[in-house]
PDB file of C-alpha atoms in Angstrom:
ATOM      1  CA  LEU Z 282      -5.900  50.231 -43.064  1.00 89.00           C
ATOM      2  CA  ALA Z 283      -9.094  49.424 -44.898  1.00 87.00           C
ATOM      3  CA  ALA Z 284      -8.262  52.132 -47.437  1.00 93.00           C
ATOM      4  CA  HIS Z 285      -4.889  50.515 -48.183  1.00 92.00           C
ATOM      5  CA  PRO Z 286      -5.475  46.750 -48.414  1.00 88.00           C
ATOM      6  CA  ASP Z 287      -2.288  46.155 -50.436  1.00 90.00           C
ATOM      7  CA  VAL Z 288       0.015  47.583 -47.748  1.00 93.00           C
ATOM      8  CA  PRO Z 289       1.481  44.846 -45.522  1.00 95.00           C
ATOM      9  CA  VAL Z 290       0.349  45.115 -41.901  1.00 95.00           C
ATOM     10  CA  VAL Z 291       2.233  43.612 -38.956  1.00 97.00           C
ATOM     11  CA  VAL Z 292       0.263  43.452 -35.712  1.00 93.00           C
ATOM     12  CA  ASP Z 293       2.333  43.047 -32.552  1.00 92.00           C
ATOM     13  CA  PRO Z 294      -0.304  42.549 -29.843  1.00 89.00           C
ATOM     14  CA  VAL Z 295       1.444  43.760 -26.692  1.00 75.00           C
ATOM     15  CA  LEU Z 296      -0.990  42.737 -23.955  1.00 68.00           C
ATOM     16  CA  THR Z 297       1.248  42.903 -20.867  1.00 68.00           C
ATOM     17  CA  SER Z 298       4.363  44.761 -19.820  1.00 58.00           C
ATOM     18  CA  ALA Z 299       7.672  43.000 -19.347  1.00 60.00           C
ATOM     19  CA  ARG Z 300       6.920  42.935 -15.610  1.00 59.00           C
ATOM     20  CA  GLY Z 301       3.589  41.251 -16.277  1.00 65.00           C
ATOM     21  CA  ASP Z 302       1.355  44.293 -15.758  1.00 64.00           C
ATOM     22  CA  ALA Z 303      -1.816  44.156 -17.848  1.00 67.00           C
ATOM     23  CA  LEU Z 304      -1.819  46.641 -20.726  1.00 62.00           C
ATOM     24  CA  ALA Z 305      -4.998  45.392 -22.394  1.00 64.00           C
ATOM     25  CA  ASP Z 306      -8.420  44.783 -20.925  1.00 70.00           C
ATOM     26  CA  ASP Z 307     -11.077  42.563 -22.464  1.00 80.00           C
ATOM     27  CA  ASN Z 308     -12.435  45.454 -24.570  1.00 81.00           C
ATOM     28  CA  LEU Z 309      -9.047  46.023 -26.199  1.00 81.00           C
ATOM     29  CA  VAL Z 310      -8.614  42.300 -26.850  1.00 78.00           C
ATOM     30  CA  ALA Z 311     -12.053  42.274 -28.499  1.00 86.00           C
ATOM     31  CA  ALA Z 312     -11.077  45.283 -30.645  1.00 86.00           C
ATOM     32  CA  LEU Z 313      -7.851  43.566 -31.711  1.00 86.00           C
ATOM     33  CA  ARG Z 314      -9.848  40.502 -32.720  1.00 85.00           C
ATOM     34  CA  ALA Z 315     -12.501  42.462 -34.599  1.00 90.00           C
ATOM     35  CA  ASP Z 316     -10.567  45.327 -36.170  1.00 92.00           C
ATOM     36  CA  LEU Z 317      -6.837  44.634 -36.452  1.00 89.00           C
ATOM     37  CA  LEU Z 318      -6.343  40.887 -36.790  1.00 93.00           C
ATOM     38  CA  PRO Z 319      -8.579  40.650 -39.881  1.00 94.00           C
ATOM     39  CA  ARG Z 320      -6.311  43.232 -41.579  1.00 94.00           C
ATOM     40  CA  ALA Z 321      -3.028  41.659 -40.480  1.00 94.00           C
ATOM     41  CA  THR Z 322      -0.617  40.340 -43.030  1.00 96.00           C
ATOM     42  CA  VAL Z 323       1.215  38.861 -40.050  1.00 97.00           C
ATOM     43  CA  ALA Z 324       0.374  38.878 -36.339  1.00 96.00           C
ATOM     44  CA  THR Z 325       3.345  38.288 -34.024  1.00 96.00           C
ATOM     45  CA  PRO Z 326       2.026  37.202 -30.631  1.00 94.00           C
ATOM     46  CA  ASN Z 327       4.209  35.466 -28.107  1.00 89.00           C
ATOM     47  CA  SER Z 328       2.721  32.256 -26.743  1.00 88.00           C
ATOM     48  CA  VAL Z 329       1.006  34.014 -23.808  1.00 88.00           C
ATOM     49  CA  GLU Z 330      -0.565  36.608 -26.108  1.00 89.00           C
ATOM     50  CA  ALA Z 331      -1.594  33.928 -28.622  1.00 92.00           C
ATOM     51  CA  ARG Z 332      -3.449  32.015 -25.900  1.00 91.00           C
ATOM     52  CA  ARG Z 333      -5.286  35.138 -24.729  1.00 89.00           C
ATOM     53  CA  LEU Z 334      -6.182  36.389 -28.195  1.00 92.00           C
ATOM     54  CA  ALA Z 335      -7.343  32.968 -29.367  1.00 91.00           C
ATOM     55  CA  GLY Z 336      -9.111  32.091 -26.133  1.00 92.00           C
ATOM     56  CA  ARG Z 337      -7.411  28.676 -26.153  1.00 93.00           C
ATOM     57  CA  GLU Z 338      -5.120  26.973 -23.658  1.00 91.00           C
ATOM     58  CA  ALA Z 339      -3.358  24.566 -26.019  1.00 90.00           C
ATOM     59  CA  LEU Z 340      -0.774  26.510 -28.009  1.00 86.00           C
ATOM     60  CA  GLU Z 341      -1.263  24.335 -31.112  1.00 88.00           C
ATOM     61  CA  ASP Z 342      -4.916  25.490 -31.221  1.00 93.00           C
ATOM     62  CA  CYS Z 343      -4.104  29.217 -31.089  1.00 94.00           C
ATOM     63  CA  ALA Z 344      -2.746  29.953 -34.558  1.00 94.00           C
ATOM     64  CA  PRO Z 345      -5.629  28.226 -36.385  1.00 94.00           C
ATOM     65  CA  ALA Z 346      -8.064  30.274 -34.295  1.00 95.00           C
ATOM     66  CA  LEU Z 347      -6.191  33.510 -35.094  1.00 95.00           C
ATOM     67  CA  LEU Z 348      -6.115  32.609 -38.790  1.00 96.00           C
ATOM     68  CA  ASP Z 349      -9.879  32.039 -38.603  1.00 95.00           C
ATOM     69  CA  MET Z 350     -10.187  35.604 -37.235  1.00 94.00           C
ATOM     70  CA  GLY Z 351      -8.725  36.863 -40.495  1.00 93.00           C
ATOM     71  CA  CYS Z 352      -4.946  37.018 -40.100  1.00 94.00           C
ATOM     72  CA  ARG Z 353      -3.177  35.888 -43.246  1.00 95.00           C
ATOM     73  CA  HIS Z 354      -0.167  34.648 -41.246  1.00 97.00           C
ATOM     74  CA  VAL Z 355       0.632  34.207 -37.562  1.00 97.00           C
ATOM     75  CA  LEU Z 356       4.162  34.039 -36.174  1.00 97.00           C
ATOM     76  CA  VAL Z 357       3.912  32.646 -32.646  1.00 95.00           C
ATOM     77  CA  THR Z 358       7.106  33.241 -30.708  1.00 91.00           C
ATOM     78  CA  GLY Z 359       8.243  30.779 -28.093  1.00 82.00           C
ATOM     79  CA  THR Z 360      10.228  33.037 -25.795  1.00 81.00           C
ATOM     80  CA  HIS Z 361       7.769  32.516 -22.934  1.00 78.00           C
ATOM     81  CA  GLU Z 362       7.776  28.727 -23.172  1.00 70.00           C
ATOM     82  CA  ASP Z 363       9.918  26.585 -20.891  1.00 80.00           C
ATOM     83  CA  THR Z 364      12.028  25.045 -23.641  1.00 83.00           C
ATOM     84  CA  PHE Z 365      15.759  24.612 -24.237  1.00 85.00           C
ATOM     85  CA  GLU Z 366      15.533  26.449 -27.559  1.00 92.00           C
ATOM     86  CA  VAL Z 367      13.205  29.251 -28.578  1.00 89.00           C
ATOM     87  CA  VAL Z 368      10.855  27.861 -31.211  1.00 92.00           C
ATOM     88  CA  ASN Z 369       9.054  30.422 -33.362  1.00 95.00           C
ATOM     89  CA  THR Z 370       6.411  29.028 -35.681  1.00 95.00           C
ATOM     90  CA  LEU Z 371       4.977  30.718 -38.754  1.00 97.00           C
ATOM     91  CA  TYR Z 372       1.458  29.643 -39.692  1.00 96.00           C
ATOM     92  CA  ALA Z 373      -0.369  30.441 -42.924  1.00 95.00           C
ATOM     93  CA  ARG Z 374      -3.877  29.753 -44.119  1.00 89.00           C
ATOM     94  CA  ASP Z 375      -2.569  27.704 -47.019  1.00 87.00           C
ATOM     95  CA  GLY Z 376       0.298  25.537 -45.910  1.00 83.00           C
ATOM     96  CA  ALA Z 377       2.086  23.655 -43.212  1.00 90.00           C
ATOM     97  CA  PRO Z 378       3.539  25.579 -40.271  1.00 94.00           C
ATOM     98  CA  THR Z 379       7.242  26.406 -40.417  1.00 94.00           C
ATOM     99  CA  ALA Z 380       9.207  26.301 -37.172  1.00 94.00           C
ATOM    100  CA  GLU Z 381      12.554  27.973 -36.643  1.00 93.00           C
ATOM    101  CA  ARG Z 382      14.701  27.140 -33.628  1.00 94.00           C
ATOM    102  CA  TRP Z 383      17.047  29.600 -31.972  1.00 90.00           C
ATOM    103  CA  PRO Z 384      19.439  29.080 -29.071  1.00 90.00           C
ATOM    104  CA  ARG Z 385      17.887  30.498 -25.920  1.00 87.00           C
ATOM    105  CA  LEU Z 386      19.988  33.378 -24.680  1.00 83.00           C
ATOM    106  CA  PRO Z 387      20.552  34.010 -20.976  1.00 81.00           C
ATOM    107  CA  GLY Z 388      18.838  36.919 -19.302  1.00 76.00           C
ATOM    108  CA  SER Z 389      15.626  38.781 -19.794  1.00 78.00           C
ATOM    109  CA  TYR Z 390      15.130  41.222 -22.666  1.00 74.00           C
ATOM    110  CA  HIS Z 391      12.996  44.316 -23.050  1.00 78.00           C
ATOM    111  CA  GLY Z 392      11.977  45.065 -26.635  1.00 72.00           C
ATOM    112  CA  SER Z 393      12.469  41.693 -28.273  1.00 83.00           C
ATOM    113  CA  GLY Z 394       8.909  41.491 -29.638  1.00 86.00           C
ATOM    114  CA  CYS Z 395       8.998  45.097 -30.849  1.00 90.00           C
ATOM    115  CA  THR Z 396      12.321  44.443 -32.551  1.00 92.00           C
ATOM    116  CA  LEU Z 397      10.928  41.356 -34.289  1.00 94.00           C
ATOM    117  CA  ALA Z 398       7.741  43.077 -35.454  1.00 95.00           C
ATOM    118  CA  SER Z 399       9.653  46.120 -36.731  1.00 95.00           C
ATOM    119  CA  ALA Z 400      12.212  43.987 -38.565  1.00 96.00           C
ATOM    120  CA  LEU Z 401       9.390  41.940 -40.088  1.00 97.00           C
ATOM    121  CA  ALA Z 402       7.581  45.081 -41.254  1.00 97.00           C
ATOM    122  CA  ALA Z 403      10.815  46.406 -42.781  1.00 97.00           C
ATOM    123  CA  ALA Z 404      11.465  43.130 -44.605  1.00 97.00           C
ATOM    124  CA  LEU Z 405       7.926  43.100 -46.003  1.00 97.00           C
ATOM    125  CA  ALA Z 406       8.326  46.739 -47.086  1.00 96.00           C
ATOM    126  CA  ARG Z 407      11.481  45.689 -48.963  1.00 96.00           C
ATOM    127  CA  GLY Z 408       9.310  43.273 -50.949  1.00 96.00           C
ATOM    128  CA  LEU Z 409      10.211  39.950 -49.342  1.00 97.00           C
ATOM    129  CA  ASP Z 410       7.511  37.325 -49.126  1.00 96.00           C
ATOM    130  CA  VAL Z 411       6.231  36.516 -45.647  1.00 97.00           C
ATOM    131  CA  ALA Z 412       8.343  33.361 -45.158  1.00 97.00           C
ATOM    132  CA  ALA Z 413      11.597  35.089 -46.154  1.00 97.00           C
ATOM    133  CA  ALA Z 414      10.685  38.221 -44.186  1.00 97.00           C
ATOM    134  CA  SER Z 415       9.931  36.101 -41.120  1.00 97.00           C
ATOM    135  CA  HIS Z 416      13.284  34.343 -41.336  1.00 98.00           C
ATOM    136  CA  ASP Z 417      15.224  37.582 -41.858  1.00 97.00           C
ATOM    137  CA  ALA Z 418      13.397  39.297 -38.989  1.00 96.00           C
ATOM    138  CA  GLN Z 419      14.060  36.393 -36.632  1.00 95.00           C
ATOM    139  CA  ALA Z 420      17.747  36.300 -37.550  1.00 95.00           C
ATOM    140  CA  TYR Z 421      18.071  40.061 -37.053  1.00 92.00           C
ATOM    141  CA  THR Z 422      16.262  39.901 -33.704  1.00 92.00           C
ATOM    142  CA  TRP Z 423      18.335  36.983 -32.406  1.00 92.00           C
ATOM    143  CA  LYS Z 424      21.555  38.836 -33.283  1.00 92.00           C
ATOM    144  CA  ALA Z 425      20.244  42.045 -31.686  1.00 84.00           C
ATOM    145  CA  LEU Z 426      19.496  40.114 -28.494  1.00 81.00           C
ATOM    146  CA  LYS Z 427      22.861  38.340 -28.584  1.00 85.00           C
ATOM    147  CA  ASP Z 428      24.513  41.749 -28.943  1.00 81.00           C
ATOM    148  CA  GLY Z 429      22.248  43.263 -26.290  1.00 81.00           C
ATOM    149  CA  PHE Z 430      23.367  45.330 -23.352  1.00 76.00           C
ATOM    150  CA  ARG Z 431      22.213  45.897 -19.808  1.00 82.00           C
ATOM    151  CA  PRO Z 432      22.335  49.577 -18.871  1.00 85.00           C
ATOM    152  CA  GLY Z 433      21.655  48.918 -15.181  1.00 83.00           C
ATOM    153  CA  LEU Z 434      20.244  46.125 -13.072  1.00 81.00           C
ATOM    154  CA  GLY Z 435      17.119  45.616 -15.179  1.00 79.00           C
ATOM    155  CA  GLN Z 436      16.487  43.781 -18.388  1.00 81.00           C
ATOM    156  CA  PHE Z 437      18.857  43.624 -21.331  1.00 70.00           C
ATOM    157  CA  LEU Z 438      18.083  45.833 -24.335  1.00 76.00           C
ATOM    158  CA  PRO Z 439      18.583  44.660 -27.917  1.00 78.00           C
ATOM    159  CA  GLY Z 440      21.743  45.879 -29.595  1.00 83.00           C
ATOM    160  CA  ARG Z 441      20.100  47.101 -32.773  1.00 83.00           C
ATOM    161  CA  ALA Z 442      22.870  47.998 -35.192  1.00 76.00           C
TER     162      ALA Z 442
END
């Protein structure tokens, strides 16, 4: 990544499994902070991941801390918050945060964060600026979740079409 500083980088810090199993120990979190976040065009943590990466309890304190670690933008997703709507907020070093609200869908989804990060990376690769790419990626992800399917008794999977 250091050899290609002009290539947009999306960091999706998956720290736990959908069941809540830990996937990252303190050493990995430290490596994310030191090596990947400073190279991130956009980091896409959910609220739980943002709190752990930033080492803060108050969600409003997390994005500024992550920006101070070197991220150019942070998109904190609100899927894990107990709110009527899902509120995703894009933070930048040079501007006011932008919140987008999405109707909360019923059920539990596997792959929503991966879908968002991939759609965001694709939008940036198409040349969109971060704000437009963030909006497009969120819209795509919400539709994929709305069109999701449940192959068994587990979580729903996004209907990526």
